[in-house]
Coordinates of C-alpha atoms and ligand atoms in Angstrom, one line a residue:
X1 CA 34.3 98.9 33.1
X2 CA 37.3 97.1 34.4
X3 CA 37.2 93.2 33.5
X4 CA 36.9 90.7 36.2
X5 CA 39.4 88.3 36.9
X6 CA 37.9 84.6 36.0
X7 CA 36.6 83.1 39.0
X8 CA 38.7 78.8 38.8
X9 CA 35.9 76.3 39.8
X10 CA 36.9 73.0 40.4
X11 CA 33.9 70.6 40.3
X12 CA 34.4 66.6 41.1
X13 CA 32.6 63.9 39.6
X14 CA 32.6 66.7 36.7
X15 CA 31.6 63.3 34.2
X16 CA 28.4 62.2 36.5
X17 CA 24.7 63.2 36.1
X18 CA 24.6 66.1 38.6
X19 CA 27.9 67.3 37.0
X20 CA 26.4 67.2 33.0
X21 CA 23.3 69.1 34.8
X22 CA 25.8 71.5 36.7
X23 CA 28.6 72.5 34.2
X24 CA 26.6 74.5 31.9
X25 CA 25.1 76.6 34.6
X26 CA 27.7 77.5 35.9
X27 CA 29.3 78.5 32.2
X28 CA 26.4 80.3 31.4
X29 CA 26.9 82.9 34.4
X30 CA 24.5 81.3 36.3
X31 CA 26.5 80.7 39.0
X32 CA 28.7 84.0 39.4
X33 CA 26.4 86.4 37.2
X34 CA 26.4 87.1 33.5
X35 CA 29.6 89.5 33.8
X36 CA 32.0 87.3 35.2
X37 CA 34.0 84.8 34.0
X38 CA 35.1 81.5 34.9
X39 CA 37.5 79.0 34.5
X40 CA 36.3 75.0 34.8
X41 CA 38.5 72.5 36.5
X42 CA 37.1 69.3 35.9
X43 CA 37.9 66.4 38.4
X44 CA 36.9 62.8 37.6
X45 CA 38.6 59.3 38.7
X46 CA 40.8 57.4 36.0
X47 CA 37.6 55.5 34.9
X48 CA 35.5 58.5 33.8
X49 CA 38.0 60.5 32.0
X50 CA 36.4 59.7 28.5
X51 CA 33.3 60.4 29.3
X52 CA 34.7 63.9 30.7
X53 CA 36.3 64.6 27.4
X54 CA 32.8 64.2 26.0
X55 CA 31.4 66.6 28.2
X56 CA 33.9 69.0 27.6
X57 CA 34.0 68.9 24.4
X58 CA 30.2 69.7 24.6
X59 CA 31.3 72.8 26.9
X60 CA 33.4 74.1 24.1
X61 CA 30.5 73.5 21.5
X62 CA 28.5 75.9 23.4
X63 CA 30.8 78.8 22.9
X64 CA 29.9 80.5 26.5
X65 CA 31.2 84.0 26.3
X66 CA 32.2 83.7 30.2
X67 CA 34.6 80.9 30.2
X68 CA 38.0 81.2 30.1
X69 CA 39.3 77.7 30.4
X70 CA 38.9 73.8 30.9
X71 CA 41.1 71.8 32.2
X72 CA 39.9 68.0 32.9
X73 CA 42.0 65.9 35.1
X74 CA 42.2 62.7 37.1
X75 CA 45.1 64.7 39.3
X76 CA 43.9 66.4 42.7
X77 CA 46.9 68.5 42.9
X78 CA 46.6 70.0 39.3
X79 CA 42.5 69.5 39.5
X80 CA 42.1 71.9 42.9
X81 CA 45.1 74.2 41.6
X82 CA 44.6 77.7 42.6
X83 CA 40.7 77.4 42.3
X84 CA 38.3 79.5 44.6
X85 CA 35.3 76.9 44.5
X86 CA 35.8 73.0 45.3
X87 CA 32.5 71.8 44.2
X88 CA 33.0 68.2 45.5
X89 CA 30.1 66.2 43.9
X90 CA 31.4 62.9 43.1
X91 CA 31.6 60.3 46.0
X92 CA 30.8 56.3 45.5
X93 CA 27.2 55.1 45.8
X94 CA 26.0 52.8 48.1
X95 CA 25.5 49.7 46.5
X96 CA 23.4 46.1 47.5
X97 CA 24.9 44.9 50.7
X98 CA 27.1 47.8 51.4
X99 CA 26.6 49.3 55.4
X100 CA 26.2 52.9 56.1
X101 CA 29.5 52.3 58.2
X102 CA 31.2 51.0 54.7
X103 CA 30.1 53.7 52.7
X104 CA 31.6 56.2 55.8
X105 CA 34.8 54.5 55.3
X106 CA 35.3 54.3 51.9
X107 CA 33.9 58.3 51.3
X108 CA 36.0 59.2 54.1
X109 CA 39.3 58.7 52.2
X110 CA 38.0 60.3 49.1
X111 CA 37.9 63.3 51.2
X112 CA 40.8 63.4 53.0
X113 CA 42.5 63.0 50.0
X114 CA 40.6 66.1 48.8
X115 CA 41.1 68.0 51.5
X116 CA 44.4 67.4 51.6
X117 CA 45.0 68.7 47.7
X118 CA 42.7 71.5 48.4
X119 CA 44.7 72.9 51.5
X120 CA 48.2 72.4 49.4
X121 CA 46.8 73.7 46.1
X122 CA 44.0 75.8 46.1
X123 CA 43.6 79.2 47.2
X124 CA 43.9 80.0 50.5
X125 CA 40.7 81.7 50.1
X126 CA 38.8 78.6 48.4
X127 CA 35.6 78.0 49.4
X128 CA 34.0 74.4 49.2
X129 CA 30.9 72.7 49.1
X130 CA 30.3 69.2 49.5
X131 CA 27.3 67.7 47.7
X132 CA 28.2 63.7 47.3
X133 CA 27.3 62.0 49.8
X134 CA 27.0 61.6 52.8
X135 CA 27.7 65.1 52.5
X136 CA 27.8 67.0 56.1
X137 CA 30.4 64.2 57.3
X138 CA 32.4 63.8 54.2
X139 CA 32.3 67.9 54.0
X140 CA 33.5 67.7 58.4
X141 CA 36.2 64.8 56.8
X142 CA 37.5 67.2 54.0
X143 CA 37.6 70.1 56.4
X144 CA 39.7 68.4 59.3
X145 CA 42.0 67.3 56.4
X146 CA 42.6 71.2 55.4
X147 CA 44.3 72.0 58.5
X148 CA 45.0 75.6 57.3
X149 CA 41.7 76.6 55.7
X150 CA 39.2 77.9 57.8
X151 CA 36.0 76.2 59.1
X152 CA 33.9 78.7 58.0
X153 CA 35.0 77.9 54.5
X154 CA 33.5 74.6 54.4
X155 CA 29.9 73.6 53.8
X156 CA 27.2 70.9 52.5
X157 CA 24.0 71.0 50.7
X158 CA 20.6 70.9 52.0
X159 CA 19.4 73.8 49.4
X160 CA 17.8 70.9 47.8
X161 CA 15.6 70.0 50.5
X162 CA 14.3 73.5 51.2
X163 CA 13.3 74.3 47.6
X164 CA 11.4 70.7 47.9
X165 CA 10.2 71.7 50.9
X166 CA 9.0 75.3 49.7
X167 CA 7.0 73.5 46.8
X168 CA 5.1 70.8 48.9
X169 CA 4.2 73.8 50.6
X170 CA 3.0 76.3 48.3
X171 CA 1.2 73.1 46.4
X172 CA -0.7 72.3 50.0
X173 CA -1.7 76.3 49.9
X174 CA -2.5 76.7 46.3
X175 CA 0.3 79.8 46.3
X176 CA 2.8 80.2 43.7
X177 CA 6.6 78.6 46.0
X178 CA 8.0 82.1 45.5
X179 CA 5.2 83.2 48.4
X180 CA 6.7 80.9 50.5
X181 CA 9.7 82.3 52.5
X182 CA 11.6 81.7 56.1
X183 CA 11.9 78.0 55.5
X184 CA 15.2 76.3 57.3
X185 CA 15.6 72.6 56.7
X186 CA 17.9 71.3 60.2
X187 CA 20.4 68.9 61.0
X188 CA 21.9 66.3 58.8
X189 CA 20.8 65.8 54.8
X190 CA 19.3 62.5 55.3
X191 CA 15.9 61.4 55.7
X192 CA 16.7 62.6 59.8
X193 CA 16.2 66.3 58.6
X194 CA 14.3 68.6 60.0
X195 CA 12.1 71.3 57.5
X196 CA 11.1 73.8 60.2
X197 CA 7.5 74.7 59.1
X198 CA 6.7 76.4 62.5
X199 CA 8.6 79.6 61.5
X200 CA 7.9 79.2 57.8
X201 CA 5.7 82.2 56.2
X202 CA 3.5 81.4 53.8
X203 CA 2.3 84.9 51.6
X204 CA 3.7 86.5 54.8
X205 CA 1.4 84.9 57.4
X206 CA 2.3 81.4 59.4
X207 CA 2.5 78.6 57.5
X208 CA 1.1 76.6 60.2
X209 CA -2.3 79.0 60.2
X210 CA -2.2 78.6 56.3
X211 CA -1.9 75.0 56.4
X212 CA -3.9 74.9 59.2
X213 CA -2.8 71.0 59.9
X214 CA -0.4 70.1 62.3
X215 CA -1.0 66.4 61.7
X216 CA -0.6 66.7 57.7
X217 CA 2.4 68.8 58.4
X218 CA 4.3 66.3 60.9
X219 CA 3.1 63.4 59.5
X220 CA 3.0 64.1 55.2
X221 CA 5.1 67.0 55.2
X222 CA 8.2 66.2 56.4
X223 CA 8.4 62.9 55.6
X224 CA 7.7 63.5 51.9
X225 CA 10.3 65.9 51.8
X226 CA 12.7 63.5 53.8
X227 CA 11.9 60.9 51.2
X228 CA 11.6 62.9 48.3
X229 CA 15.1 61.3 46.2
X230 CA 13.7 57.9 47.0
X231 CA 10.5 58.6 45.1
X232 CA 12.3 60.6 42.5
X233 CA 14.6 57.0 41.8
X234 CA 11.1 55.6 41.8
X235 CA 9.8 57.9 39.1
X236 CA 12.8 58.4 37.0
X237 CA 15.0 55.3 37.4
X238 CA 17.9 57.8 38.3
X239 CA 18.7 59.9 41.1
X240 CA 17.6 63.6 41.3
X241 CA 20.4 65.4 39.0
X242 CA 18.6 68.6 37.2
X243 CA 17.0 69.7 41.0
X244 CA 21.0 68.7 42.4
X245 CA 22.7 70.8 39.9
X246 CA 19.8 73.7 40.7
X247 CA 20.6 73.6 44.7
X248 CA 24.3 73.7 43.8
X249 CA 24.0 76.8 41.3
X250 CA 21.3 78.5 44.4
X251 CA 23.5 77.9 47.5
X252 CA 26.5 78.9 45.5
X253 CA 24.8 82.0 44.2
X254 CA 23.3 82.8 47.7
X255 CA 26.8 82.4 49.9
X256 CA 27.9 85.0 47.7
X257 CA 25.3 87.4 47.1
X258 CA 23.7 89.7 50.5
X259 CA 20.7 87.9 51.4
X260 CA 19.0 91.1 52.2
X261 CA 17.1 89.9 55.4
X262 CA 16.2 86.0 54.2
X263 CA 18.1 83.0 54.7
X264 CA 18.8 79.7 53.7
X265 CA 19.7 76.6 54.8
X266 CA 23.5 75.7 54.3
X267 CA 25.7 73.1 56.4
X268 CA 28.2 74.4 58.4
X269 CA 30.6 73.7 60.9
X270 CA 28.8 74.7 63.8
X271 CA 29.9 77.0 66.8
X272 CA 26.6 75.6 69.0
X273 CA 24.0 77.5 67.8
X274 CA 20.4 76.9 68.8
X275 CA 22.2 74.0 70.9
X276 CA 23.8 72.2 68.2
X277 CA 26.7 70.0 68.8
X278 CA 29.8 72.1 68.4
X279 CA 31.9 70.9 65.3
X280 CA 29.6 69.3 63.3
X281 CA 28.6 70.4 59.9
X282 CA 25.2 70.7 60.4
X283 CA 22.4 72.8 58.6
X284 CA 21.2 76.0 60.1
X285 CA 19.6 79.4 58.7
X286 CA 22.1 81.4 57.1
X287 CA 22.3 85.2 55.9
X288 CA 25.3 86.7 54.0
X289 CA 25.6 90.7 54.4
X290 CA 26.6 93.6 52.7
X291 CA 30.5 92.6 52.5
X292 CA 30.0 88.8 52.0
X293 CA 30.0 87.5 55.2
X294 CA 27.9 84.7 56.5
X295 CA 26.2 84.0 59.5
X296 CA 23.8 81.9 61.6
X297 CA 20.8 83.8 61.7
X298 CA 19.8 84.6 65.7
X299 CA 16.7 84.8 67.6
X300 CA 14.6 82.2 65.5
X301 CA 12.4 80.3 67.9
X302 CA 11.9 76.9 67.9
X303 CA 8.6 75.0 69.4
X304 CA 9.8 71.7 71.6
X305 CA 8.9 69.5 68.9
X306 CA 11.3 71.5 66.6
X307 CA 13.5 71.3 69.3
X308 CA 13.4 67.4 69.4
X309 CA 13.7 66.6 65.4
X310 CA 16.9 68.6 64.7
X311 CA 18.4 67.2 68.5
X312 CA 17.5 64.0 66.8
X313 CA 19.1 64.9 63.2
X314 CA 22.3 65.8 64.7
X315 CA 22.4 62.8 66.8
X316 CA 22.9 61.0 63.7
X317 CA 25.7 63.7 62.7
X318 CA 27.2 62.8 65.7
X319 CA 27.3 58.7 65.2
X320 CA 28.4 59.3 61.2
X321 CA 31.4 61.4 62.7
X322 CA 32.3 58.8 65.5
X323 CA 31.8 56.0 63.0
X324 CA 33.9 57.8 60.3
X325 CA 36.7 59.3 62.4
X326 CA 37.0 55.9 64.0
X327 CA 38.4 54.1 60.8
X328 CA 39.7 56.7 59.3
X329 CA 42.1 57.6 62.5
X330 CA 40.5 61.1 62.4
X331 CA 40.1 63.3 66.3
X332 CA 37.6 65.4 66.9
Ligands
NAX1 P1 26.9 59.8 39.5 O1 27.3 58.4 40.0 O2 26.1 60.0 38.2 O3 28.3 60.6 39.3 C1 29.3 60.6 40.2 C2 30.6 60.9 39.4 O4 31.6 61.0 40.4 C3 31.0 59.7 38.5 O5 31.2 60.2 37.2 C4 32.3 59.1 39.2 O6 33.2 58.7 38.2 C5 32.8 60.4 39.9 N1 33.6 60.1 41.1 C6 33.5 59.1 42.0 N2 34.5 59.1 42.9 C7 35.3 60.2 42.5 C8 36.4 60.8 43.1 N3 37.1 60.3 44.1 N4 36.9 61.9 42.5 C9 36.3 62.5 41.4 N5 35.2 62.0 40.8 C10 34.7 60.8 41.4 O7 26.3 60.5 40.7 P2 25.4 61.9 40.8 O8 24.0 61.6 40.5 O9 26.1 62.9 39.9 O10 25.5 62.2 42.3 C11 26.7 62.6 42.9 C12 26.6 62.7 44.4 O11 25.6 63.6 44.8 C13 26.2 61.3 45.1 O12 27.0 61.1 46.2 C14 24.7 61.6 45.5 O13 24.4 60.8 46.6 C15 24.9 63.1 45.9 N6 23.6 63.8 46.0 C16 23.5 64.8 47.0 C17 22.5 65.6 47.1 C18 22.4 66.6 48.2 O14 21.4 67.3 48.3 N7 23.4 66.9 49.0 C19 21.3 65.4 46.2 C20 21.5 64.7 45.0 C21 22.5 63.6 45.1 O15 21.8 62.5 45.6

């Protein structure tokens, strides 16, 4: 068999809990599959370069058969060099007296910086994925500052929210989550989201008839799924890193494998499907075919209430990206 060609992931914030959680799936052919190898570009900021040394050095004590190289930087330019992932996970928290119009600014820059490396550097073919937050605008930010990579290159996580979704579900049932299928989580990844359980099967039937609720589903449902990384903080005193690094390693995996008639929600930039805004990175129900290509899935039908949430959800999208563009001299 002919040997494949290393596949150059660049991954920032490479020193941070979702990164330590993420690096080795990814070596281990998680990511890509257990033939093909990859090469690790690891991106941190000036003050987290010795803790990256740590974790590479760790990389290179696990002797993965797949990997090829490591580079660790603090440099966008040689950090996004010819890779064909940007897994941009490191943004800056939010922190005690910081506004949500702060944070927008501040994140904002990161990315433009980041796009702007990844448009002159990577390859034209690079595909990115924004998961620090807040990750559908910082992903639209990074993508407007790419001017000559295409839209449908760019996207943001919300895998995390339909594999929590898919277990509060299949825990209400009493069914093992893998029975639970044709779950979309909508709009923005903030508490605003939308998991669609009208159109979610659950062992093939309704999940609505299995449930049999609608008031536990609107009312518990969603909203536990909404504020499911809160009560994780609660719980563990840190943020959700294992279930991050997990989403990042699924939605990765699933934008380049044929769905084979499911779907999965990814953020992208959106063409006004189902009535979305046009432009926005938004997420929607997405299938991948035969040759690799993604695509809104069509003809899913949404209850008025459905309707509503996500209209709702994008709303937000909409006042991040005025808010955002605004200081950051950005036009839509
Ligand atoms: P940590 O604070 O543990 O790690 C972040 C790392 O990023 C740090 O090592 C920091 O030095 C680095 N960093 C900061 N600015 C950087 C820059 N400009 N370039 C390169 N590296 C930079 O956070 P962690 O728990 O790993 O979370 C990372 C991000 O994921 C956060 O923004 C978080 O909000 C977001 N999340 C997104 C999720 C999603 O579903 N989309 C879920 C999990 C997580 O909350």
């Amino acid at each position: 068999m002919m040997k494949k060609d290393p596949i150059r992931v660049a991954v920032t914030g490479a020193a941070g809990n979702i990164g330590y959680a993420l690096l080795f799936r990814i070596a281990s052919g998680q990511m890509f599959g257990p033939d093909q190898p990859v090469a690790l570009n690891l991106i941190e900021i000036e003050p987290g370069m010795a803790a990256l040394k740590g974790v590479a050095m760790e990389l290179d004590d696990c002797a993965f058969p797949l990997v090829t190289d490591i580079v660790q930087t603090a440099e966008l330019d040689v950090g996004f060099n010819d890779c064909d992932w940007a897994l941009l996970v490191g943004s800056v928290p939010r922190k005690a007296g910081m506004e949500r119009a702060d944070l927008l600014g501040i994140n904002g820059k990161i990315f433009v910086g980041q796009g702007q490396a990844i448009n002159d550097h990577a390859k034209s073919s690079c595909r990115v994925l924004v998961v620090g937050n807040p990750c559908n605008t910082n992903c639209l930010i990074a993508m407007k500052s790419a001017t000559d990579i295409p839209n449908e290159q760019f996207f943001a996580m919300t895998r995390l929210d339909e594999n929590r979704a898919k277990t509060q579900l299949a825990q209400k049932a009493g069914v093992p989550v893998k029975e639970v299928s044709d779950l979309c989580v909508w709009g923005n990844h903030s508490p605003t989201m939308f998991p669609d359980f009208y159109n979610t099967r659950i062992a093939r039937q309704k999940a609505t008839d299995v449930i049999g609720d609608e008031t536990w589903l609107k009312e518990t449902f969603v909203p536990t799924v909404g504020q499911r990384g809160k009560a994780i903080i609660e719980a563990r005193g840190a943020s959700s890193a294992a279930s991050a690094a997990n989403a990042v390693v699924d939605t990765v995996r699933d934008l380049t494998t044929p769905t084979r008639g499911s779907f999965h929600s990814v953020c992208v930039h959106s063409s006004g499907e189902y009535g979305t805004p046009p432009g926005i990175i938004t997420s929607m129900p997405i299938t991948v075919d035969a040759v690799g290509n993604w695509r809104v899935v069509g003809g899913i039908g949404l209850t008025d209430y459905a309707k509503e949430q996500i209209a709702a959800s994008n709303e937000e999208l909409l006042e991040e990206r005025k808010i955002a563009f605004e200081q950051l001299g950005l036009s839509i």
